[in-house]
XYZ file of C-alpha atoms in Angstrom:
493
model
C -4.991 -21.960 12.212
C -7.286 -22.978 9.460
C -5.790 -24.410 6.338
C -5.935 -22.563 3.060
C -8.811 -23.193 0.745
C -8.049 -25.204 -2.337
C -10.707 -23.482 -4.376
C -10.570 -20.156 -6.140
C -10.009 -17.100 -4.045
C -12.452 -14.214 -3.732
C -10.866 -12.499 -6.680
C -11.264 -15.510 -8.941
C -7.552 -16.261 -9.204
C -5.917 -19.624 -8.649
C -5.052 -20.583 -5.095
C -3.083 -23.496 -3.684
C -3.196 -26.846 -5.443
C -5.493 -29.388 -3.774
C -3.749 -31.322 -1.076
C -1.047 -28.733 -0.468
C -0.978 -27.696 3.185
C -1.370 -23.996 3.875
C 1.861 -22.269 4.760
C 0.483 -21.347 8.147
C -0.067 -24.968 9.114
C 2.635 -26.676 7.056
C 5.419 -25.725 9.381
C 4.089 -23.659 12.251
C 6.785 -21.949 14.275
C 9.107 -24.934 14.592
C 11.635 -24.139 11.870
C 15.232 -23.695 12.929
C 17.007 -20.504 11.987
C 18.461 -20.934 8.543
C 21.292 -18.451 9.126
C 22.715 -15.982 6.687
C 23.441 -17.064 3.139
C 24.355 -14.427 0.612
C 25.279 -16.807 -2.209
C 23.194 -16.896 -5.330
C 20.997 -19.959 -5.770
C 22.642 -22.613 -7.867
C 21.680 -26.040 -9.047
C 17.939 -25.333 -9.060
C 16.587 -28.077 -11.245
C 13.136 -26.745 -11.971
C 11.837 -23.242 -12.013
C 8.478 -22.146 -10.704
C 7.909 -20.682 -14.138
C 7.777 -24.079 -15.798
C 4.106 -24.269 -14.830
C 3.318 -21.476 -17.257
C 1.864 -22.641 -20.592
C 4.628 -20.543 -22.094
C 6.083 -23.191 -24.357
C 2.672 -24.091 -25.747
C 2.799 -21.288 -28.250
C 0.019 -19.282 -26.605
C 0.415 -15.537 -27.149
C 1.689 -13.631 -24.138
C 0.589 -10.048 -23.517
C 3.301 -8.354 -21.483
C 3.543 -5.147 -19.463
C 7.049 -5.036 -18.087
C 7.619 -8.430 -16.462
C 3.906 -9.098 -16.088
C 2.257 -11.273 -18.713
C -1.217 -12.624 -19.386
C -1.597 -15.510 -21.816
C -4.658 -16.274 -23.923
C -6.097 -18.485 -21.197
C -6.075 -15.565 -18.779
C -3.285 -16.917 -16.579
C -1.166 -14.164 -15.049
C 2.593 -14.644 -15.121
C 5.534 -12.668 -13.760
C 8.982 -13.399 -15.177
C 7.450 -16.586 -16.610
C 6.226 -17.672 -13.161
C 2.517 -18.300 -12.705
C 0.708 -16.154 -10.197
C -0.538 -19.202 -8.263
C 3.003 -20.600 -7.942
C 4.337 -17.207 -6.870
C 1.645 -16.832 -4.203
C 2.445 -20.299 -2.875
C 6.175 -19.560 -2.731
C 5.559 -16.255 -0.935
C 3.383 -17.866 1.713
C 5.742 -20.796 2.304
C 8.716 -18.424 2.532
C 7.072 -15.938 4.900
C 5.954 -18.746 7.189
C 9.533 -20.004 7.410
C 11.141 -16.618 7.998
C 8.634 -15.547 10.679
C 8.947 -18.940 12.343
C 12.740 -18.784 12.409
C 12.592 -15.268 13.870
C 10.554 -16.566 16.807
C 13.641 -18.505 17.958
C 15.726 -15.327 18.130
C 15.541 -13.165 21.281
C 14.233 -9.645 20.906
C 16.921 -6.981 21.092
C 17.763 -3.516 19.868
C 18.316 -3.104 16.145
C 22.008 -2.851 15.218
C 23.417 -1.181 12.115
C 24.491 -4.514 10.621
C 20.901 -5.797 10.870
C 19.935 -3.609 7.897
C 22.330 -5.496 5.600
C 21.593 -9.112 6.560
C 20.104 -11.399 3.881
C 18.833 -14.823 4.924
C 18.234 -17.519 2.320
C 16.518 -20.906 2.394
C 16.012 -23.467 -0.381
C 12.581 -25.079 -0.842
C 12.868 -28.340 -2.828
C 9.493 -29.694 -3.871
C 10.151 -32.975 -2.040
C 10.825 -31.091 1.202
C 13.850 -31.069 3.526
C 14.614 -31.154 7.226
C 13.867 -27.415 7.349
C 11.094 -27.043 4.776
C 7.858 -28.890 4.015
C 7.107 -30.718 0.777
C 4.982 -28.726 -1.664
C 3.377 -29.090 -5.086
C 5.348 -26.300 -6.735
C 8.740 -26.438 -8.386
C 11.944 -25.817 -6.462
C 12.655 -22.232 -5.413
C 14.860 -20.245 -3.069
C 13.415 -17.643 -0.707
C 15.439 -14.687 0.554
C 14.553 -12.412 3.467
C 16.170 -8.979 3.699
C 16.936 -7.386 7.091
C 14.632 -9.751 9.042
C 15.427 -8.319 12.496
C 14.969 -4.725 11.305
C 11.620 -5.468 9.676
C 10.515 -7.349 12.795
C 11.151 -4.111 14.678
C 9.088 -2.122 12.160
C 6.190 -4.562 12.509
C 6.365 -4.335 16.296
C 6.422 -0.546 16.090
C 3.130 -0.659 14.188
C 1.634 -3.153 16.629
C 1.693 -6.187 14.298
C 2.139 -9.417 16.242
C 3.945 -12.313 14.499
C 0.883 -14.572 14.661
C -1.332 -11.832 13.168
C 1.192 -11.217 10.400
C 1.225 -14.931 9.580
C -2.549 -15.303 9.847
C -3.208 -12.349 7.544
C -0.710 -13.345 4.859
C -0.672 -17.122 5.009
C -3.902 -18.517 6.426
C -5.924 -17.966 3.252
C -4.933 -17.540 -0.408
C -3.695 -14.096 -1.402
C -6.037 -12.133 -3.653
C -4.580 -10.816 -6.884
C -5.575 -7.262 -7.765
C -6.483 -6.634 -11.380
C -4.696 -3.327 -11.947
C -0.954 -3.688 -12.315
C -0.155 -0.087 -13.164
C 2.153 1.126 -15.898
C 5.160 -0.566 -14.292
C 3.733 -4.044 -14.820
C 4.018 -4.895 -11.124
C 1.854 -7.577 -9.573
C -0.257 -6.640 -6.558
C -1.736 -9.018 -4.009
C -3.900 -8.155 -1.000
C -4.334 -10.299 2.099
C -7.818 -11.719 2.602
C -8.374 -9.474 5.648
C -7.412 -6.315 3.708
C -4.506 -5.527 6.039
C -1.513 -5.942 3.713
C -0.520 -5.304 0.108
C 2.238 -7.355 -1.533
C 3.852 -5.708 -4.544
C 6.575 -6.913 -6.905
C 9.374 -4.355 -7.232
C 12.294 -3.885 -9.590
C 15.866 -4.633 -8.573
C 16.742 -0.916 -8.328
C 13.719 -0.221 -6.125
C 14.561 -3.081 -3.759
C 18.191 -1.953 -3.629
C 17.106 1.622 -2.895
C 14.767 0.466 -0.098
C 17.663 -1.436 1.491
C 19.732 1.754 1.500
C 16.824 3.683 3.004
C 16.315 1.353 5.957
C 18.606 3.103 8.506
C 16.999 6.481 7.746
C 13.545 4.890 7.683
C 14.268 3.427 11.132
C 15.261 6.825 12.481
C 12.219 8.549 10.965
C 9.711 6.021 12.323
C 11.177 6.313 15.813
C 10.582 10.052 15.678
C 7.266 9.947 13.864
C 5.330 6.656 13.651
C 2.261 8.527 12.350
C 3.092 9.195 8.734
C 1.505 9.070 5.277
C 4.633 7.398 3.909
C 4.331 3.703 2.982
C 4.682 1.368 5.935
C 7.098 -1.365 4.911
C 6.655 -4.647 6.786
C 8.977 -6.947 4.846
C 11.250 -7.251 1.795
C 11.656 -10.673 0.190
C 12.852 -12.376 -2.993
C 11.629 -15.552 -4.697
C 14.440 -16.977 -6.838
C 13.913 -19.715 -9.417
C 15.236 -20.574 -12.855
C 17.764 -17.742 -12.691
C 15.012 -15.165 -12.139
C 14.664 -12.979 -9.046
C 11.167 -11.794 -8.103
C 11.474 -9.198 -5.381
C 8.426 -8.335 -3.315
C 7.641 -5.835 -0.587
C 4.846 -6.104 2.013
C 3.145 -2.803 2.831
C 0.042 -1.408 4.493
C -3.158 -1.437 2.440
C -4.519 2.087 1.937
C -7.886 1.186 0.411
C -10.237 -1.184 2.279
C -12.277 -3.306 -0.125
C -15.242 -3.202 2.282
C -15.769 0.491 1.488
C -16.946 1.403 -1.992
C -14.679 4.014 -3.577
C -16.458 6.399 -5.927
C -13.414 8.118 -7.450
C -9.633 7.790 -7.217
C -6.754 10.170 -7.954
C -2.964 9.924 -8.285
C -1.699 13.452 -7.579
C 1.827 14.834 -7.985
C 1.288 18.603 -8.167
C 2.387 18.491 -11.813
C 0.311 19.450 -14.854
C 2.447 18.163 -17.731
C 0.548 15.234 -19.290
C -1.167 14.626 -15.952
C -4.491 13.431 -17.307
C -5.859 9.882 -17.264
C -5.662 8.117 -20.623
C -8.732 6.953 -22.488
C -7.787 3.351 -21.729
C -7.569 4.154 -18.016
C -10.985 5.852 -18.092
C -12.574 2.645 -19.366
C -11.714 0.807 -16.137
C -14.428 0.280 -13.476
C -12.544 2.561 -11.058
C -10.075 4.658 -13.094
C -7.142 6.400 -11.465
C -7.443 10.056 -12.473
C -4.600 12.589 -12.296
C -3.914 16.234 -11.476
C -5.589 17.865 -14.492
C -8.633 15.641 -13.977
C -8.852 16.764 -10.341
C -8.640 20.427 -11.304
C -11.472 19.861 -13.774
C -13.658 17.643 -11.556
C -13.168 19.334 -8.176
C -11.976 22.874 -8.966
C -12.942 24.187 -5.526
C -11.015 21.477 -3.705
C -11.990 19.324 -0.728
C -12.942 20.981 2.549
C -11.672 19.770 5.921
C -12.306 20.900 9.456
C -9.570 23.338 10.540
C -7.949 20.897 12.985
C -8.040 18.093 10.429
C -6.592 20.360 7.731
C -3.761 21.522 9.983
C -2.912 17.963 11.047
C -2.899 16.754 7.430
C -0.712 19.578 6.127
C 1.711 19.213 9.036
C 2.055 15.498 8.267
C 2.584 16.195 4.555
C 5.224 18.813 5.356
C 7.096 16.453 7.681
C 6.934 13.553 5.226
C 8.112 15.692 2.304
C 11.084 16.877 4.361
C 12.068 13.250 4.971
C 11.717 12.385 1.269
C 13.733 15.438 0.283
C 16.517 14.477 2.686
C 16.762 11.113 0.897
C 16.748 12.855 -2.514
C 13.468 11.134 -3.392
C 11.106 12.572 -5.980
C 8.308 11.616 -8.390
C 6.151 10.288 -5.541
C 2.367 10.712 -5.561
C -0.525 11.179 -3.182
C -2.979 8.349 -3.800
C -6.470 9.455 -2.790
C -9.701 7.489 -2.992
C -13.002 9.113 -2.101
C -16.068 7.442 -0.609
C -19.133 9.674 -1.049
C -21.448 8.892 1.869
C -24.430 10.682 0.336
C -24.064 8.800 -2.950
C -23.644 5.513 -1.082
C -26.935 6.029 0.753
C -28.758 6.319 -2.552
C -27.117 3.275 -4.120
C -28.671 -0.214 -3.900
C -26.848 -2.597 -1.617
C -24.601 -4.957 -3.577
C -22.306 -7.860 -2.909
C -24.495 -9.074 -0.055
C -23.085 -12.574 -0.275
C -19.545 -11.270 -0.039
C -20.409 -9.099 2.946
C -22.047 -11.931 4.834
C -19.071 -14.191 4.115
C -16.610 -11.582 5.361
C -18.428 -11.124 8.663
C -17.836 -14.765 9.556
C -14.065 -14.329 9.541
C -12.409 -13.649 12.905
C -11.047 -10.129 12.862
C -7.316 -10.055 13.677
C -5.756 -7.153 15.510
C -5.524 -4.079 13.336
C -2.106 -2.521 12.782
C -1.488 0.766 14.559
C -1.501 3.901 12.411
C -2.669 1.821 9.451
C -5.550 4.073 8.407
C -5.555 7.535 6.859
C -7.163 8.978 9.995
C -4.537 7.504 12.297
C -1.748 8.630 9.997
C -2.422 12.307 10.622
C -3.843 12.595 14.128
C -5.103 10.854 17.232
C -3.501 8.372 19.569
C -3.890 4.781 18.455
C -4.173 2.493 21.455
C -2.398 -0.830 21.675
C -4.923 -3.622 21.731
C -7.309 -1.609 19.556
C -6.976 1.367 17.276
C -9.184 4.418 16.982
C -10.710 2.912 13.852
C -14.374 1.920 14.159
C -16.977 0.465 11.838
C -18.535 3.920 11.626
C -15.868 5.560 9.491
C -13.454 2.741 8.574
C -10.435 4.971 9.093
C -11.284 7.543 6.429
C -10.697 11.277 6.846
C -14.009 13.222 6.957
C -14.395 15.945 4.336
C -16.932 17.783 2.162
C -17.001 18.890 -1.436
C -18.294 22.267 -2.638
C -21.811 20.796 -2.914
C -21.763 19.997 0.782
C -21.716 16.232 0.194
C -20.183 14.146 2.966
C -16.987 12.330 2.006
C -14.442 9.959 3.488
C -10.896 10.304 2.137
C -8.394 7.453 2.032
C -4.923 8.807 1.296
C -1.253 7.892 1.399
C 2.031 8.793 -0.267
C 3.103 6.122 -2.763
C 5.974 5.411 -5.183
C 8.740 6.695 -2.914
C 11.424 4.327 -4.205
C 12.528 6.768 -6.931
C 15.734 8.676 -6.230
C 16.863 11.693 -8.267
C 19.598 9.804 -10.050
C 21.373 10.707 -13.270
C 18.634 9.269 -15.498
C 15.988 11.378 -13.779
C 18.156 14.484 -14.002
C 18.617 13.850 -17.717
C 14.880 13.265 -18.183
C 14.039 16.567 -16.490
C 16.623 18.511 -18.457
C 15.268 17.185 -21.754
C 11.629 17.902 -20.847
C 12.519 21.381 -19.613
C 13.941 22.241 -23.038
C 10.584 21.562 -24.688
C 8.100 22.370 -21.930
C 7.846 24.562 -18.874
C 10.290 22.881 -16.514
C 8.216 23.686 -13.436
C 5.188 21.727 -14.692
C 6.836 18.370 -15.404
C 6.610 15.627 -12.790
C 10.343 14.842 -12.733
C 12.135 17.579 -10.807
C 14.899 18.073 -8.283
C 13.785 16.814 -4.844
C 13.647 20.204 -3.096
C 11.496 21.840 -5.739
C 9.363 18.717 -6.093
C 8.622 18.622 -2.340
C 7.732 22.320 -2.225
C 5.442 22.084 -5.273
C 3.822 18.904 -3.930
C 2.992 20.516 -0.570
C 1.722 23.712 -2.186
C -0.612 21.823 -4.502
C -1.989 19.593 -1.760
C -2.504 22.253 0.913
C -3.631 25.124 -1.361
C -5.489 23.394 -4.185
C -6.567 19.890 -3.147
C -7.321 20.385 0.555
C -8.810 23.540 2.030
C -10.107 24.725 5.375
C -13.842 25.153 5.703
C -14.543 28.890 5.324
C -15.712 30.618 8.469
C -18.590 32.503 6.762
C -22.090 31.722 8.072
C -23.111 30.420 4.644
C -20.679 27.518 5.171
C -22.098 26.557 8.564
C -23.605 23.429 7.077
C -20.116 22.210 6.171
C -18.976 21.951 9.793
C -17.132 18.661 10.243
C -16.176 16.662 13.283
C -14.051 13.613 13.703
C -16.322 10.606 14.058
C -14.322 9.595 17.086
C -15.336 12.719 19.068
C -18.800 13.951 20.186
C -20.457 16.757 18.204
C -21.494 19.840 20.086
C -25.248 20.277 20.091
C -25.651 24.020 19.472
C -28.179 24.247 16.669
C -30.128 21.050 17.124
C -31.665 20.647 13.670
C -28.566 21.552 11.647
C -26.144 19.711 13.870
C -28.292 16.622 14.288
C -27.866 16.121 10.558
C -24.124 16.684 10.986
C -23.958 14.160 13.815
C -24.561 11.379 11.298
C -22.673 13.066 8.506
C -19.535 11.027 8.995
C -21.099 7.622 9.535
C -21.381 5.024 6.814
C -24.939 3.666 6.894
C -25.247 0.108 8.171
C -26.564 -0.869 4.758
C -23.190 0.071 3.275
C -21.066 -1.766 5.816
C -19.747 -5.293 5.577
């Protein structure tokens, strides 16, 4: 495998220090299993966070645990982003390598509660390579269980390592209101997100039920969790989760929504609207797209069935306050836009394309059989769901359910009770799980997504999956439709 670049990454954030071997090549698959160690790290002399110019008196702008100093350096719990990325890649390389020495077997109940821990001194050890960061400890939660999840989605260990560790992780600019850090792998396959202690703890409790659900229904719009880890240094725990990436960077998104089915204060702030690609909310959708988005009948039925099944699972876990993240690529608008980022596109095409994860795209999540050794995704539609707006414009939808690590605990119950005293209780986002699930489904399948009407005047809105041939009945009308779900070559990377 190629070593990581020592220069800036594509997103302009710091990557590995010069001379530091990439985590994919530093240790390969030759690490011995480190065993289970549940003890807290002790005796760590230096924290990763000591690299931050925190003591220099520079002002720190903080959102939650995320900070940005006056030099533009991103920090999380006083740990620089570059040091955190390096620790993540070194740790994942070790844990995947140690797993390769363990025989494959069925997942046992105790596998969900195992925590493996390994210490990474900067000078190296008999199990870990030397590195140019400060000492840290890396913990891996339920390694055998998550290996099973990755196998279920068709992710080979070498592909997982290549995607996450062969090149520097790319830091995403938007951290959200929670102050989480987001990284994306250079091949767009995986998102790494920092999570709070309660969220990580809740995910651990969910794992047995998550295992059962995925065995019954691998095609789902729920997040696909591939790993849960913790970087520990200087008394601070930075917990991260690896998930599927919903939004490919190679496709230009024209508008993005975070939808809950709630109307109370569900409008994007002025600050959010100033971003290059704002995340709009429910009231914005009702104003911008009052007629909804139109899907072919089969596509609509498959989507609503998936939403219904996923909501039932979330309700059974007493989960609420989740959202449907939806980004829209407007094919007609894209055809009229000048081609940009040509250098980036040409650079991307030189990279070897690793195997795509099964069921990783929006299209695969709701219908179709993904084939091992190659999914149904093609360069023509990039895994988006074909749709139209009321103007008849051709769209590709990229959707997924996010923020599912919120249970309806006492604090949420209290929050809903207080809001219900002042406002209409049925409009607030925080609600009991059963009501929340029902309202969420109703909003998505009645307001956001709609079947194409059968009237002759809507004939021009007939949609087909790009993976199936289009019937040639009315040659002129349908010839236009036959290209309606294809991104022009000028828009592809």
